[in-house]
Coordinates of C-alpha atoms in Angstrom, one line a residue:
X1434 CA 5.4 -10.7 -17.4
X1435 CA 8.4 -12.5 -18.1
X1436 CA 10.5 -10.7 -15.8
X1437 CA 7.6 -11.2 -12.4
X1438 CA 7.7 -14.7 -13.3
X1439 CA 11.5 -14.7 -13.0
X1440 CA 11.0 -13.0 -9.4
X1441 CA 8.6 -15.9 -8.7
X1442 CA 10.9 -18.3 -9.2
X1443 CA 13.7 -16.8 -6.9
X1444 CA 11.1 -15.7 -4.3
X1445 CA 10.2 -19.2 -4.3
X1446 CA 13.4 -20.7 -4.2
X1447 CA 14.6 -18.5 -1.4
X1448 CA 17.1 -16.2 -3.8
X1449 CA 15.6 -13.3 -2.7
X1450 CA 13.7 -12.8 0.6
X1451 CA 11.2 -9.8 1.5
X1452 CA 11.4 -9.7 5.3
X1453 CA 7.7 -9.5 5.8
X1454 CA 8.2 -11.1 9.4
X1455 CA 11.3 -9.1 10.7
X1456 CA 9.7 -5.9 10.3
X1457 CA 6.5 -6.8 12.2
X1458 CA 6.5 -3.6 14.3
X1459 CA 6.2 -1.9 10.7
X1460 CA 3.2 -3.3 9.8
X1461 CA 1.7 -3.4 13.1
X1462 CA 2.4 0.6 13.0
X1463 CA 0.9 1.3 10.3
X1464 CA -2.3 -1.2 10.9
X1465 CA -2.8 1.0 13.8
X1466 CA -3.0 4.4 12.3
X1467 CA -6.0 3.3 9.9
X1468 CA -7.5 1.1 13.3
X1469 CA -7.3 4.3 14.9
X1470 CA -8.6 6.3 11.7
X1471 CA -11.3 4.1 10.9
X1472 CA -12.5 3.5 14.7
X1473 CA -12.8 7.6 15.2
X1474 CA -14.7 8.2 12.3
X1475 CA -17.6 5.7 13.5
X1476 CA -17.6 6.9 16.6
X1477 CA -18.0 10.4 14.6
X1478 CA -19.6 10.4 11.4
X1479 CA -21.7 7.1 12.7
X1480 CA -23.2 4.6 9.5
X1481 CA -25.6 6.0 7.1
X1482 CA -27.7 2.4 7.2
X1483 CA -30.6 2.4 4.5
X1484 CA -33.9 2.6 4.7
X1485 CA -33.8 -1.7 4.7
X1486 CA -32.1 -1.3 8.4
X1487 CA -33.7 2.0 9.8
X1488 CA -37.2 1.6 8.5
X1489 CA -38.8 4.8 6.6
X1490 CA -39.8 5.5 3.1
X1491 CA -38.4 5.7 -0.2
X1492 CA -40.1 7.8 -3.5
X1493 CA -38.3 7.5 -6.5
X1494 CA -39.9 9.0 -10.1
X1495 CA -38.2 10.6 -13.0
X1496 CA -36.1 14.1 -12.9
X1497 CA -36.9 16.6 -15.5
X1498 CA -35.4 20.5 -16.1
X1499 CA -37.8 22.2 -13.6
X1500 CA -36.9 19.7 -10.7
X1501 CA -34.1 20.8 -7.8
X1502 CA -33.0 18.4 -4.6
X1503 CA -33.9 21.9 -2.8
X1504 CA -37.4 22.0 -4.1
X1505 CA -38.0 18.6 -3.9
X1506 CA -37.0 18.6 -0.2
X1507 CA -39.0 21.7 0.6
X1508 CA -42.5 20.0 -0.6
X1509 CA -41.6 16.8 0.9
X1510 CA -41.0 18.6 4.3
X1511 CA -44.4 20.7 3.8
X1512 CA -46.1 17.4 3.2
X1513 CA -45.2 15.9 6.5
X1514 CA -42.5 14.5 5.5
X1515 CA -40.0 15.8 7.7
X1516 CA -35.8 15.6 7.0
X1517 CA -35.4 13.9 3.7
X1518 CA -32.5 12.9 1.6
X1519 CA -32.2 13.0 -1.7
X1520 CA -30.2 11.9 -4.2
X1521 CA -30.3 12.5 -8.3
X1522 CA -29.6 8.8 -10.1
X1523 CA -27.8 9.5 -13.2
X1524 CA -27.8 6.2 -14.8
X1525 CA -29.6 4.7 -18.3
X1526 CA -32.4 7.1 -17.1
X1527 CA -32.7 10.4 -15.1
X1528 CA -34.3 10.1 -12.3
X1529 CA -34.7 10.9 -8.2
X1530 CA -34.7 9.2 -4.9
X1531 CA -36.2 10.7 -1.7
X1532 CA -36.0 8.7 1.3
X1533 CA -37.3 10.0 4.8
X1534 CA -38.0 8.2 8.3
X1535 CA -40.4 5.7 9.0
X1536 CA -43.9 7.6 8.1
X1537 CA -47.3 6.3 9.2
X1538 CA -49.0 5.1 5.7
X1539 CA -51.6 8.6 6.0
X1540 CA -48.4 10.4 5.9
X1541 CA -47.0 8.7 3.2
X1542 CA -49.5 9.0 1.1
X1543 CA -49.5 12.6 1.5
X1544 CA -45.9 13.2 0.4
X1545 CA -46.9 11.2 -2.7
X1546 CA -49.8 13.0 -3.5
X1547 CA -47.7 16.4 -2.8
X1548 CA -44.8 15.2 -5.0
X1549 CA -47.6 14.1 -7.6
X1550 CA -48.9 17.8 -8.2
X1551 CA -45.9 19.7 -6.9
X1552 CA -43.8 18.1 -10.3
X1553 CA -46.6 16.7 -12.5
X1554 CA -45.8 13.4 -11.9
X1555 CA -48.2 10.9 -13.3
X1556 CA -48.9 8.1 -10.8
X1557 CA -47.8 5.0 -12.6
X1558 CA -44.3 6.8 -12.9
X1559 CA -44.0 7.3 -8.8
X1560 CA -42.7 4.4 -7.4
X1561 CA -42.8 4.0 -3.6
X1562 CA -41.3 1.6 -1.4
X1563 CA -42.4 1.9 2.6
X1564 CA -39.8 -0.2 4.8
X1565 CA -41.4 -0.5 8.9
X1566 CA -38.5 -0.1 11.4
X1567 CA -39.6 -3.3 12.9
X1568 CA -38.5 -5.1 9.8
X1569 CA -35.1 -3.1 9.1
X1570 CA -34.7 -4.3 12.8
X1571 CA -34.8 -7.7 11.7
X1572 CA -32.7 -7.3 9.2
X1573 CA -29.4 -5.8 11.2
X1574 CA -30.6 -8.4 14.0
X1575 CA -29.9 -11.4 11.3
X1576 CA -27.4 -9.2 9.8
X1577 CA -25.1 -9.6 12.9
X1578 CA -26.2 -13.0 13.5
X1579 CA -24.9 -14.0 10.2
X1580 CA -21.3 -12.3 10.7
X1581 CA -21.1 -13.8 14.3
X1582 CA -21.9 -17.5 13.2
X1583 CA -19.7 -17.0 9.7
X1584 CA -16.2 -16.1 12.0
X1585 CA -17.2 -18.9 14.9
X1586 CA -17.5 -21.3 11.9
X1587 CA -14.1 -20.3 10.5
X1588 CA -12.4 -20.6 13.8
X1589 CA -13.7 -23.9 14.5
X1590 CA -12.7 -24.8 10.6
X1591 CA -9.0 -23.7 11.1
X1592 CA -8.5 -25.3 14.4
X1593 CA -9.7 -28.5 12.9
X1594 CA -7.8 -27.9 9.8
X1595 CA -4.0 -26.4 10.7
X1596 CA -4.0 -25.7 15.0
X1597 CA -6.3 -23.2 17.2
X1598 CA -3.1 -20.9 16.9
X1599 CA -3.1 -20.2 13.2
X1600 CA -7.3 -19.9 13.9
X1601 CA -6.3 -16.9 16.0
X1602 CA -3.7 -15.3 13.5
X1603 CA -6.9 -15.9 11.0
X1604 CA -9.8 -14.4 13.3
X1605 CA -7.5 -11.4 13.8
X1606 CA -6.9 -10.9 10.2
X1607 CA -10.9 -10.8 9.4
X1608 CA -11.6 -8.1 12.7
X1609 CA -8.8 -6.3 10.8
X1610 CA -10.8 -6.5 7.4
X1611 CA -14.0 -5.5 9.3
X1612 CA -13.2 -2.4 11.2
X1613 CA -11.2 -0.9 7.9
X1614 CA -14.1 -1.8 5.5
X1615 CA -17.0 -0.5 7.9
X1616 CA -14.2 2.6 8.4
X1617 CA -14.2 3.8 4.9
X1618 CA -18.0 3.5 4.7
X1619 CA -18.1 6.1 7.6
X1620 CA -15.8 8.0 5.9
X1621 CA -17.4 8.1 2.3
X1622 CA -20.6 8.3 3.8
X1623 CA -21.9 5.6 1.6
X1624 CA -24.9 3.9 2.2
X1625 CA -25.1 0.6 4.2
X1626 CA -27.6 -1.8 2.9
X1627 CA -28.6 -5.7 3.2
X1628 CA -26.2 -5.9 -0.7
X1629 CA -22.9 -4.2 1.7
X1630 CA -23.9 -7.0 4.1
X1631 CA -23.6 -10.0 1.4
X1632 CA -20.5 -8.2 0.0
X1633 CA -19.1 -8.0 3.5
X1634 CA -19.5 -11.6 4.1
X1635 CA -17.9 -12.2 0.5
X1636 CA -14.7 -10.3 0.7
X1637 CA -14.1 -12.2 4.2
X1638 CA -14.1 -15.1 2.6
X1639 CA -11.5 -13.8 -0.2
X1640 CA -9.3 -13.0 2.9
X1641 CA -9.6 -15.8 4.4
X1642 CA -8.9 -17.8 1.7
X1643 CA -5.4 -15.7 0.7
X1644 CA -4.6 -16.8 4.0
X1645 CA -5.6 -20.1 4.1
X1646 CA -3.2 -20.5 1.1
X1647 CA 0.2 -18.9 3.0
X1648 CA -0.8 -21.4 6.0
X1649 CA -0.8 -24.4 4.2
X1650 CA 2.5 -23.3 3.1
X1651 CA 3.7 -22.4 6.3
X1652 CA 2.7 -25.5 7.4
X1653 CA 4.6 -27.1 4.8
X1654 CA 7.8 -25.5 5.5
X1655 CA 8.0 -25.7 9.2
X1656 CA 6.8 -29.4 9.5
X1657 CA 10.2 -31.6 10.9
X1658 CA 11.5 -28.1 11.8
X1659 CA 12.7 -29.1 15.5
X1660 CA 14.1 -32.0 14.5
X1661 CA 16.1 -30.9 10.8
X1662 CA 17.1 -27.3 13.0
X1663 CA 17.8 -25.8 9.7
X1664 CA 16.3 -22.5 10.7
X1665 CA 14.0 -20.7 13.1
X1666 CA 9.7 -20.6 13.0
X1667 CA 10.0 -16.9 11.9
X1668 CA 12.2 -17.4 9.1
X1669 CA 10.6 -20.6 7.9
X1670 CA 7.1 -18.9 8.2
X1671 CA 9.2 -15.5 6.0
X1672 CA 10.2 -17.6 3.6
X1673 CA 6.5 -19.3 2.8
X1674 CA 5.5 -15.6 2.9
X1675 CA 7.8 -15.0 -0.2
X1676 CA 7.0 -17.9 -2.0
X1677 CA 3.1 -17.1 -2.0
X1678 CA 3.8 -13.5 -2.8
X1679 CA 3.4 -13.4 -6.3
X1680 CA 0.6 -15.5 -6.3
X1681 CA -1.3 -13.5 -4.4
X1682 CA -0.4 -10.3 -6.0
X1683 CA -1.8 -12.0 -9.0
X1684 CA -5.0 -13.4 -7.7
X1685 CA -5.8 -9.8 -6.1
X1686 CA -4.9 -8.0 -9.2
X1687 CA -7.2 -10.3 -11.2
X1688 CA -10.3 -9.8 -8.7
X1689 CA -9.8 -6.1 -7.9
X1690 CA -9.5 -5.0 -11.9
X1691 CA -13.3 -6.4 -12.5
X1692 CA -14.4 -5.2 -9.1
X1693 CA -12.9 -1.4 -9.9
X1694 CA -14.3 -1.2 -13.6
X1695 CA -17.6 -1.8 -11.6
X1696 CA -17.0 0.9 -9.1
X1697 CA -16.0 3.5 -11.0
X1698 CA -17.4 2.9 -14.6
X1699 CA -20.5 0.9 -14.0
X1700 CA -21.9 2.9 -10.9
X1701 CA -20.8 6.1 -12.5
X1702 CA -23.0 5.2 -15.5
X1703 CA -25.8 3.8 -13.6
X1704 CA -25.8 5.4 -10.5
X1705 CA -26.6 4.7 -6.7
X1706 CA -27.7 1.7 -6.1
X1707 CA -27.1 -2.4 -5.3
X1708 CA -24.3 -2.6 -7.8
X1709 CA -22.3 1.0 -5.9
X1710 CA -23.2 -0.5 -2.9
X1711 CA -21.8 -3.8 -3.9
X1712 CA -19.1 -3.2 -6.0
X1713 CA -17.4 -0.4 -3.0
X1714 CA -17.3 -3.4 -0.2
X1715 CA -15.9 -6.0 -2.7
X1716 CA -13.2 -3.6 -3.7
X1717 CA -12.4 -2.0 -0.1
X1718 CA -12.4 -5.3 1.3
X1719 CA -10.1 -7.1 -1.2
X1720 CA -7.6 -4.8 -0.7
X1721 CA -7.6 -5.1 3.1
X1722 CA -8.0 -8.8 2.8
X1723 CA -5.3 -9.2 0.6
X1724 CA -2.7 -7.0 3.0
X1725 CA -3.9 -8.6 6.1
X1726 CA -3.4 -12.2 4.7
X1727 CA 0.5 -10.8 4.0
X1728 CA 1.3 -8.6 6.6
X1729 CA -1.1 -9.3 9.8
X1730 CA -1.7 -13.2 9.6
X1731 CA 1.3 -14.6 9.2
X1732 CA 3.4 -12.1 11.2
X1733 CA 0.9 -12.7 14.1
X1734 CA 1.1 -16.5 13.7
X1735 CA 4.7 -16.3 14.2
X1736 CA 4.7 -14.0 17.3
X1737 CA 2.5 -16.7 19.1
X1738 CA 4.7 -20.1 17.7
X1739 CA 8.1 -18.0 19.0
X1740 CA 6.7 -17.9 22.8
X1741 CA 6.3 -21.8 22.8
X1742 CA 9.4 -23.4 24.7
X1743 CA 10.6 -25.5 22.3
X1744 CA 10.7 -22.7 19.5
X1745 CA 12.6 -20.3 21.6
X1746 CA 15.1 -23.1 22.4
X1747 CA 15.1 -23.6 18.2
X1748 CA 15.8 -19.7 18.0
X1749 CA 18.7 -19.6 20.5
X1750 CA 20.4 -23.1 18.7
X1751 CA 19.9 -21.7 14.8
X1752 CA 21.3 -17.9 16.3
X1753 CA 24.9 -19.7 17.9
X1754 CA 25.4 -21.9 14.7
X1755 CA 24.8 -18.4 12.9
X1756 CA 27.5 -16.5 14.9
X1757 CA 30.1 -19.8 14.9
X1758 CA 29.4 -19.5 10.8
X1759 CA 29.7 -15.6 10.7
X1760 CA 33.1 -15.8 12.7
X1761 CA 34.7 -18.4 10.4
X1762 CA 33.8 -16.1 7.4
X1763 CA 35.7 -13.5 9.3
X1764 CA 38.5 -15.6 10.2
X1765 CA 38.8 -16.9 6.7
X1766 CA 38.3 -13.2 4.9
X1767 CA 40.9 -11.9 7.4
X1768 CA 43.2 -14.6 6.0
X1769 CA 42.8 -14.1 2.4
X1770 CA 43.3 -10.5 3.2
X1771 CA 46.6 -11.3 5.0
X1772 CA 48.0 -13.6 2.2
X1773 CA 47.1 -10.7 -0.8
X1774 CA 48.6 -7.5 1.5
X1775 CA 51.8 -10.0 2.3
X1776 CA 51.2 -9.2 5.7
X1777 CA 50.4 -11.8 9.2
X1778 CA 46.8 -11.9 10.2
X1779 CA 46.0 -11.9 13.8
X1780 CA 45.2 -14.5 15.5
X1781 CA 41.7 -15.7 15.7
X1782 CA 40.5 -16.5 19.2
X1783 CA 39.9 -20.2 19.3
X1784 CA 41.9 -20.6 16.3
X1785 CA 44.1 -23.9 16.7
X1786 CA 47.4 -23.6 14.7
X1787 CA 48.4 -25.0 11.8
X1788 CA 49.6 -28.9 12.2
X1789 CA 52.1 -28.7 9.7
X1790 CA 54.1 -25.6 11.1
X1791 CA 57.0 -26.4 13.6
X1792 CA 56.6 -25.3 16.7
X1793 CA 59.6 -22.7 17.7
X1794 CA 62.1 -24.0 20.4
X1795 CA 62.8 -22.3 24.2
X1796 CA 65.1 -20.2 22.1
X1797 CA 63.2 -18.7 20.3
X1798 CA 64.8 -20.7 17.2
X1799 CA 62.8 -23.1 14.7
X1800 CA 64.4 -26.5 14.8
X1801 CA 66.5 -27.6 12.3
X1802 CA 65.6 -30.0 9.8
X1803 CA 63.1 -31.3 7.6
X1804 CA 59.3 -30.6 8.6
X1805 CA 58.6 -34.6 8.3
X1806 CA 61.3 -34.9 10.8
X1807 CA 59.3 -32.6 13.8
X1808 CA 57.5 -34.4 16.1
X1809 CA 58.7 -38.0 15.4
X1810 CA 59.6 -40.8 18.2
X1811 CA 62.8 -39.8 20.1
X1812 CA 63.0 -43.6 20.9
X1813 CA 63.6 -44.3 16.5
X1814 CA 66.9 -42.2 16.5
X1815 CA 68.3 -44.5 19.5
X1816 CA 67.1 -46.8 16.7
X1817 CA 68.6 -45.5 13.9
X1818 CA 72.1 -45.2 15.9
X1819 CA 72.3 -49.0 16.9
X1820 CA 71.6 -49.8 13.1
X1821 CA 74.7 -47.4 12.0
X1822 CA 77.2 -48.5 14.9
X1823 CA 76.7 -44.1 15.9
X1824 CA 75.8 -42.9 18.6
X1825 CA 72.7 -41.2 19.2
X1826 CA 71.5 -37.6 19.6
X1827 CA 70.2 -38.3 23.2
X1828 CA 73.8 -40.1 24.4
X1829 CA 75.8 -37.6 22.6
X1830 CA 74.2 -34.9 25.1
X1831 CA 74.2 -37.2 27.7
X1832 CA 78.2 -37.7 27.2
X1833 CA 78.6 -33.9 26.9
X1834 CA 76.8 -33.1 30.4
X1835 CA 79.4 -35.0 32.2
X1836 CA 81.9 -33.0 30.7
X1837 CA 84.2 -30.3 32.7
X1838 CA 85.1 -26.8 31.5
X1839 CA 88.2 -27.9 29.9
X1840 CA 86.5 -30.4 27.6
X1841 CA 87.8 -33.5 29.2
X1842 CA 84.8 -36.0 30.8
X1843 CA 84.7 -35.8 34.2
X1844 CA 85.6 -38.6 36.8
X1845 CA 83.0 -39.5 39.8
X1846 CA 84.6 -40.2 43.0
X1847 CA 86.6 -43.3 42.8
X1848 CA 88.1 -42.3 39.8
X1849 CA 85.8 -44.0 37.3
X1850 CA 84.9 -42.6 34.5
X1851 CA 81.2 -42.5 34.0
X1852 CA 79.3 -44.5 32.0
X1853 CA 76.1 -43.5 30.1
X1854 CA 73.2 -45.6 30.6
X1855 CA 71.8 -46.5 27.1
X1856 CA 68.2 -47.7 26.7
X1857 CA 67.6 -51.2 24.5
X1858 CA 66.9 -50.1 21.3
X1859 CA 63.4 -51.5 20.3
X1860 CA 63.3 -54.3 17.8
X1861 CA 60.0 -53.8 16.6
X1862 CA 61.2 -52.3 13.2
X1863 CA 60.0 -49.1 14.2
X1864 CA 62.6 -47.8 11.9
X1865 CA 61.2 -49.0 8.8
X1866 CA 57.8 -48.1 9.7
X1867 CA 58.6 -44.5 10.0
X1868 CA 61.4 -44.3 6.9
X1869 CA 61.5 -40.3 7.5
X1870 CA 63.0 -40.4 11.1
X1871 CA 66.2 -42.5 10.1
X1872 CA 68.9 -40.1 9.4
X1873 CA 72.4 -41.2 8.7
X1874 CA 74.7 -39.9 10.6
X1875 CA 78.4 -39.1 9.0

């Protein structure tokens, strides 16, 4: 425990990140196949809906050695009864369950007196329960009602709450809990009953509530997002993703352990009935709940915030300062690399050189002299040559262009030699504010 905890805490802290957003397409993927799954076997297999929904009659009495479901199906049928199901509760006591379609009450009291005789079945011990399809109409009438009114309430809730968008992710979520749950009772064959109803509308709540809890952190993270730029929608709603993860692992760990020891210890021990019926919807339906809250809700949330302008714009700003800060870690590897092989790394496009490197002359040379001494005033060594009585480095190639081939200085016209105008030296004690440019000359 320890150890998950310790996960927690870097999940939390953003140490390690699960990519739940990035690989929407996944999760999408495999959503689909058990949509798909679920939506074909109800268009196939249909929903066994109880006698509560369809109307019809239910005879229920003790089971003894002699009895058999074929036997007890064959008098029922002879009775009047016509197609019957029936089941054998193994619970505390033995005992049986017919049910068959809505009867008129002559009928049914035929198929009780037939089962009476047929079994020796004394009267007190028959218990039977007649249901009129008008009232199981009712019932999946109020039964829809409820579910309709229940997800228009959350919508409005959440738009209220967060924004209208995060509503959406939601209301997706809970179809996506819906069609799954109502799936695997077409595919079990189970029962559905006014109990699967109530559990239905519990384990939508569960969901919801697994995702209210990563959109309030969502919402956390992502507030002052445009402005701070620190990263985009996705990644901010990714990273609130990871640090509700192990909370709701926890939370659907604690409800589904009680919830399975019901299904599969309690209604084995007891049989069918309102605890089967409930305990299969609340476990189905946590499950879903809990992977639509991770992996439908949020990813959905952030497909629909990255189509606004402003996030797109956010996305295309955090992606450049990305790549600028990739290519500098390349530059600056590539460097490292250079200094340990001894060798010259290439140049880095952009790359401005080094300021205290002299630059290379026409020649092809590097100029001599100290490196404090590149790049300083050419005006301070005129400086530096009135102050020694020398000349400087500019009149000494000034004297030497005038010069012939033979060495001597050449003579303009008139037979003059030329003279070499000199600039004023400044007075400004440039000299002794740049100490490194005065050279003495000897």
């Amino acid at each position: 425990m320890s150890r998950l905890g310790g996960i927690g805490g870097r999940l939390y802290r953003g140490e390690v990140s699960i990519d739940f957003v990035g690989r929407q397409r996944l999760w999408y993927t495999i959503s689909g196949i058990i949509l798909v799954v679920c939506v074909a076997a109800l268009l196939v297999r249909g929903l066994n809906f109880s006698v509560e929904f369809k109307g019809g009659s239910i005879y229920q009495f003790p089971a003894t050695a002699s009895m058999t479901a074929g036997e007890i199906s064959r008098v029922v049928t002879q009775a009047g009864g016509g197609d019957s199901t029936v089941q054998h509760l193994s619970g505390l006591t033995s005992q049986w369950q017919v049910q068959t379609g809505a009867l008129p009450t002559g009928v049914a009291e035929q198929v009780a007196t037939a089962l009476e005789k047929a079994f020796n079945i004394p009267r007190q011990d028959l218990i039977v329960q007649v249901v009129g399809p008008t009232w199981g109409s009712q019932i999946t009438t109020r039964a829809v009602q409820a579910l309709i009114i229940f997800l228009v309430v959350i919508v409005f809730y959440l738009s209220l709450a967060f924004e209208w968008k995060m509503a959406i992710a939601a209301f997706i979520a809970l179809l996506h809990d819906i069609v799954i749950t109502v799936g695997v009772y077409a595919l079990t064959g189970f029962q559905v009953s006014p109990t699967s109803v109530i559990g239905l509308l519990t384990i939508l709540g569960y969901s919801l509530y697994d995702t209210v809890v990563v959109f309030d952190k969502v919402r956390e993270n992502t507030a002052g997002l445009l402005t701070s730029q620190r990263s985009t929608y996705s990644d901010a709603a990714n990273l609130a993703l990871n640090q509700t993860l192990v909370r709701s692992i926890n939370t659907s760990l604690t409800a589904l352990l009680p919830v399975a020891s019901i299904l599969f210890v309690g209604a084995g021990l007891l049989g069918a009935g309102t605890l089967k019926d409930l305990s299969l919807v609340l476990f189905v339906g946590m499950l879903s709940g809990t992977y639509s809250s991770i992996f439908i809700a949020t990813p959905v949330l952030a497909d629909l915030k990255e189509r606004e302008p402003q996030y797109k714009e956010l996305a295309i700003k955090v992606r450049r300062r990305e790549a600028g800060g990739r290519a500098a870690q390349r530059a600056k590897a590539a460097e490292e690399e250079a200094r340990r092989t001894g060798t010259t790394a290439a140049a880095v496009p952009g790359a401005t050189p080094d300021a205290g490197t002299p630059a290379p002359r026409a020649g092809g040379t590097a100029p001599p002299g100290p490196p404090s001494a590149v790049g300083a005033d050419p005006t301070e060594d005129r400086d530096a040559a009135d102050d020694t009585g020398e000349p400087a480095a500019d009149d000494e190639l000034a004297v030497s262009a005038t010069q012939g081939a033979t060495g001597a200085p050449r003579r303009a016209t008139d037979g003059a030699r030329p003279t070499t105008n000199r600039q004023q030296p400044r007075r400004g004690g440039s000299a002794q504010r740049r100490p490194g440019a005065r050279r003495k000359r000897r």
